[in-house]
Coordinates of C-alpha atoms in Angstrom, one line a residue:
M2 CA 176.5 95.5 71.5
Q3 CA 180.2 95.9 72.1
T4 CA 182.1 92.7 72.8
A5 CA 184.0 92.2 76.0
A6 CA 187.2 91.6 74.0
Q7 CA 186.8 95.0 72.2
A8 CA 186.2 96.9 75.4
I9 CA 189.1 95.3 77.2
R10 CA 191.5 95.8 74.3
E11 CA 190.5 99.5 74.1
A12 CA 191.2 100.0 77.8
L13 CA 194.6 98.3 77.5
L14 CA 195.4 100.7 74.7
T15 CA 194.4 103.7 76.7
G16 CA 197.5 105.5 77.8
D17 CA 196.1 108.3 79.9
A18 CA 196.1 107.1 83.5
R19 CA 192.8 108.6 84.6
A20 CA 191.1 107.5 81.4
K21 CA 192.3 103.9 82.0
V22 CA 190.9 104.1 85.6
M23 CA 187.5 105.1 84.3
A24 CA 187.6 102.5 81.5
A25 CA 188.5 99.6 83.9
R26 CA 185.6 100.5 86.2
R27 CA 183.2 101.0 83.4
I28 CA 184.0 97.6 81.9
A29 CA 183.6 95.8 85.2
R30 CA 180.2 97.5 85.6
D31 CA 179.1 96.8 82.1
W32 CA 180.0 93.1 82.3
R33 CA 178.2 92.8 85.6
L34 CA 175.1 94.4 84.0
G35 CA 175.2 92.2 80.9
R36 CA 176.1 95.1 78.6
L37 CA 179.1 93.4 76.9
A38 CA 178.8 90.4 74.6
P39 CA 180.8 87.4 75.9
V40 CA 182.8 87.3 72.7
F41 CA 186.6 87.0 72.6
D42 CA 187.5 87.0 68.9
I43 CA 190.3 89.6 68.9
A44 CA 193.8 89.4 70.3
M45 CA 195.0 91.5 73.3
P46 CA 197.9 93.8 72.6
E47 CA 201.4 92.6 73.3
Q48 CA 202.0 95.8 75.3
P49 CA 199.5 98.1 77.0
R50 CA 199.8 101.8 76.6
W51 CA 201.1 103.9 79.5
P52 CA 201.2 107.6 80.0
E53 CA 203.3 109.6 77.6
G54 CA 206.5 110.9 79.2
L55 CA 206.7 108.1 81.7
E56 CA 210.4 107.4 82.2
L57 CA 211.0 103.7 82.0
L58 CA 214.3 102.3 83.5
P59 CA 215.5 98.7 83.8
P60 CA 214.8 97.4 87.3
N61 CA 218.5 97.3 88.2
R62 CA 218.9 101.0 87.3
M63 CA 216.0 102.3 89.5
P64 CA 217.1 104.8 92.1
K65 CA 217.2 103.3 95.6
R66 CA 214.4 104.4 97.9
G67 CA 215.5 105.9 101.2
K68 CA 214.0 104.5 104.4
G69 CA 213.7 107.7 106.3
G70 CA 210.5 109.7 106.8
S71 CA 211.4 112.7 104.6
L72 CA 209.0 114.1 102.1
K73 CA 211.3 112.9 99.3
N74 CA 211.3 109.3 100.6
S75 CA 207.5 109.4 101.2
I76 CA 206.9 110.6 97.6
A77 CA 209.2 107.8 96.3
L78 CA 207.2 105.2 98.3
W79 CA 203.8 106.4 97.2
H80 CA 204.9 106.8 93.6
S81 CA 206.2 103.2 93.6
L82 CA 202.8 102.1 94.9
A83 CA 201.0 104.1 92.3
H84 CA 202.9 102.4 89.5
I85 CA 202.3 98.9 91.0
E86 CA 198.6 99.6 91.1
F87 CA 198.5 101.2 87.6
V88 CA 200.2 98.1 86.1
A89 CA 197.9 95.9 88.1
I90 CA 194.9 97.4 86.2
D91 CA 196.5 96.2 82.9
L92 CA 197.4 92.8 84.4
A93 CA 193.8 92.1 85.5
L94 CA 192.3 93.4 82.2
D95 CA 194.8 91.3 80.2
M96 CA 194.0 88.2 82.2
A97 CA 190.3 88.6 81.5
G98 CA 190.7 89.5 77.8
R99 CA 193.4 87.0 77.0
F100 CA 192.1 83.9 78.7
G101 CA 188.4 84.7 79.3
G102 CA 187.2 82.9 76.2
T103 CA 188.7 79.7 77.5
M104 CA 188.0 80.0 81.2
G105 CA 184.4 81.3 81.1
P106 CA 182.1 83.9 82.6
E107 CA 183.0 83.6 86.3
F108 CA 186.7 84.0 85.5
I109 CA 186.0 87.1 83.3
G110 CA 183.8 88.7 86.0
D111 CA 186.3 87.9 88.8
F112 CA 189.3 89.5 87.0
L113 CA 187.3 92.5 85.7
A114 CA 186.3 93.1 89.3
V115 CA 190.0 92.9 90.3
A116 CA 190.8 95.5 87.6
A117 CA 188.2 97.8 89.0
D118 CA 189.7 97.4 92.5
E119 CA 193.2 98.1 91.1
A120 CA 191.8 101.2 89.4
M121 CA 190.3 102.4 92.7
H122 CA 193.6 101.8 94.4
F123 CA 195.5 103.8 91.8
A124 CA 193.1 106.7 92.1
V125 CA 193.4 107.0 95.9
V126 CA 197.2 106.6 95.8
E127 CA 197.4 109.2 93.0
R128 CA 195.4 111.6 95.2
K129 CA 197.8 110.9 98.1
L130 CA 200.7 111.8 95.8
A131 CA 199.0 115.0 94.8
S132 CA 198.6 115.9 98.5
M133 CA 202.4 115.8 98.7
G134 CA 202.9 118.0 95.7
A135 CA 203.8 115.2 93.3
R136 CA 202.1 113.2 90.5
Y137 CA 202.3 109.9 88.8
G138 CA 205.1 110.1 86.3
S139 CA 207.2 112.5 88.3
L140 CA 209.7 109.7 89.1
P141 CA 211.1 106.9 86.9
V142 CA 209.4 103.5 86.9
H143 CA 210.2 100.0 85.5
A144 CA 208.3 97.4 83.5
G145 CA 209.3 94.4 85.6
L146 CA 205.8 93.4 86.6
W147 CA 204.4 93.5 83.0
E148 CA 207.5 91.7 81.7
A149 CA 207.0 88.9 84.2
A150 CA 203.4 88.5 83.1
H151 CA 204.2 88.8 79.4
E152 CA 206.4 85.7 79.7
T153 CA 203.2 83.6 80.5
R154 CA 201.0 85.1 77.7
H155 CA 200.4 81.6 76.1
D156 CA 199.4 79.7 79.3
V157 CA 196.6 80.7 81.6
A158 CA 197.9 78.3 84.4
A159 CA 201.3 79.9 84.2
R160 CA 199.9 83.4 84.2
L161 CA 197.8 82.6 87.3
A162 CA 200.7 80.9 89.0
V163 CA 203.0 83.9 88.5
V164 CA 200.8 87.0 88.7
P165 CA 198.3 86.6 91.5
M166 CA 200.1 83.8 93.3
V167 CA 203.7 85.1 93.3
L168 CA 203.7 88.8 92.4
E169 CA 200.5 89.8 94.2
A170 CA 201.2 87.4 97.1
R171 CA 204.5 89.2 97.6
G172 CA 202.4 92.2 98.4
L173 CA 200.9 90.3 101.3
D174 CA 204.4 89.8 102.7
V175 CA 205.7 93.3 102.4
T176 CA 202.7 95.5 103.0
P177 CA 202.2 94.9 106.7
A178 CA 205.7 96.3 107.6
M179 CA 205.0 99.3 105.4
L180 CA 201.7 99.7 107.0
E181 CA 203.3 99.8 110.5
R182 CA 205.8 102.4 109.4
I183 CA 203.1 104.6 107.9
R184 CA 201.0 104.2 111.1
A185 CA 203.9 105.0 113.3
S186 CA 204.5 108.2 111.4
G187 CA 201.0 109.4 112.3
D188 CA 199.8 109.3 108.7
H189 CA 196.2 108.2 109.3
G190 CA 195.1 108.7 105.7
G191 CA 198.0 106.7 104.3
T192 CA 197.3 103.9 106.9
A193 CA 193.7 103.6 105.7
I194 CA 194.8 103.4 102.1
L195 CA 197.4 100.7 102.7
Q196 CA 195.0 98.7 104.9
R197 CA 192.3 98.8 102.1
I198 CA 194.9 97.7 99.6
L199 CA 196.1 94.8 101.8
D200 CA 192.5 93.6 102.5
D201 CA 191.7 93.7 98.7
E202 CA 195.0 91.9 97.7
I203 CA 194.2 89.0 99.9
R204 CA 190.9 88.6 98.0
H205 CA 192.8 89.0 94.6
V206 CA 195.3 86.3 95.5
A207 CA 192.3 84.1 96.5
V208 CA 190.7 84.7 93.0
G209 CA 193.9 83.7 91.4
A210 CA 194.3 80.6 93.5
K211 CA 190.7 79.5 92.9
H212 CA 191.0 79.7 89.1
F213 CA 194.5 78.1 89.2
R214 CA 192.9 75.1 90.8
E215 CA 190.3 75.1 88.1
A216 CA 193.0 75.3 85.4
S217 CA 194.8 72.4 87.1
L218 CA 191.7 70.3 87.0
M219 CA 191.3 71.1 83.2
R220 CA 194.9 69.8 82.7
D221 CA 194.3 66.8 85.1
E222 CA 197.4 67.7 87.1
P223 CA 197.8 68.1 90.9
P224 CA 197.6 71.8 91.7
R225 CA 200.5 72.1 94.1
K226 CA 202.9 70.3 91.9
L227 CA 201.8 72.2 88.8
W228 CA 202.2 75.5 90.6
Q229 CA 205.7 74.7 91.8
T230 CA 206.7 73.5 88.3
L231 CA 205.3 76.6 86.6
V232 CA 206.9 79.0 89.1
K233 CA 210.3 77.4 88.6
L234 CA 209.8 77.6 84.9
H235 CA 208.4 81.1 84.4
F236 CA 209.4 83.2 87.4
R237 CA 212.9 84.6 87.1
G238 CA 213.2 86.0 90.6
A239 CA 213.3 84.2 93.9
L240 CA 210.6 83.6 96.5
K241 CA 212.2 85.2 99.6
P242 CA 211.0 85.0 103.2
P243 CA 209.7 86.3 105.5
F244 CA 206.2 85.2 104.3
N245 CA 202.9 86.4 105.7
D246 CA 201.7 82.9 106.2
S247 CA 198.3 83.8 107.7
A248 CA 197.4 86.2 104.8
R249 CA 198.6 83.7 102.3
L250 CA 196.6 80.9 103.8
A251 CA 193.5 83.1 103.9
A252 CA 194.1 83.6 100.2
G253 CA 194.2 79.9 99.5
L254 CA 198.0 79.6 99.3
P255 CA 199.2 77.1 101.9
R256 CA 202.8 77.1 103.2
D257 CA 203.6 73.7 101.7
W258 CA 203.1 75.2 98.2
Y259 CA 205.7 77.9 98.4
A260 CA 208.1 76.8 101.1
A261 CA 209.5 74.1 98.8
V262 CA 210.4 76.7 96.1
A263 CA 211.6 79.5 98.4

């Protein structure tokens, strides 16, 4: 029987986008069905593989996206979303593979399920791009999301604090305005995609918040204070309003946690 660590590592080292999507969904299913041994005896890679030919730029050199409704601007928006969802597959897989041996079966299952969700999101966004005559990789991308996560590779509490509870929580703040613009443009298919992503991301942030509280208990530290300390220590950006307080609260992230560090 293949171990969970082996399967996850292989998926992280799969560069082809569609093959990674299939691998993430297969691992989540195999774990759920008991087909993977709960063994974590091999290290996760320092860097996952991404598609060959993907043009990587530093975040500050990325082209600015226009705000109009032109085809070019729409492609840039959906391409950016595709990259976010693609990297999110690796973030969830790495979370399960890197920390699953310490955190236990529920943690592993939760984050493998998140990886499968992110794979589904990427697949539907990629199809949306194709409908506009574009593809994932036709525009440059940056590695900022992975780099922010890589900083926390030695500490599960820090990884949980930064990835689900800062980076993914930011999606809860910005997606509703994007959703309104897409809806106002009459793009019903795009509206449905973004609504599904928003609904799932609330659940993903909630998974992170739940396991962060468990990690805090393991360290015998107050969760809110620990979260604020770890965010200040490991997150290089700034937490900027406006915040989607209702979605954040639904995900288990009360305002008094993040208002103090915004």
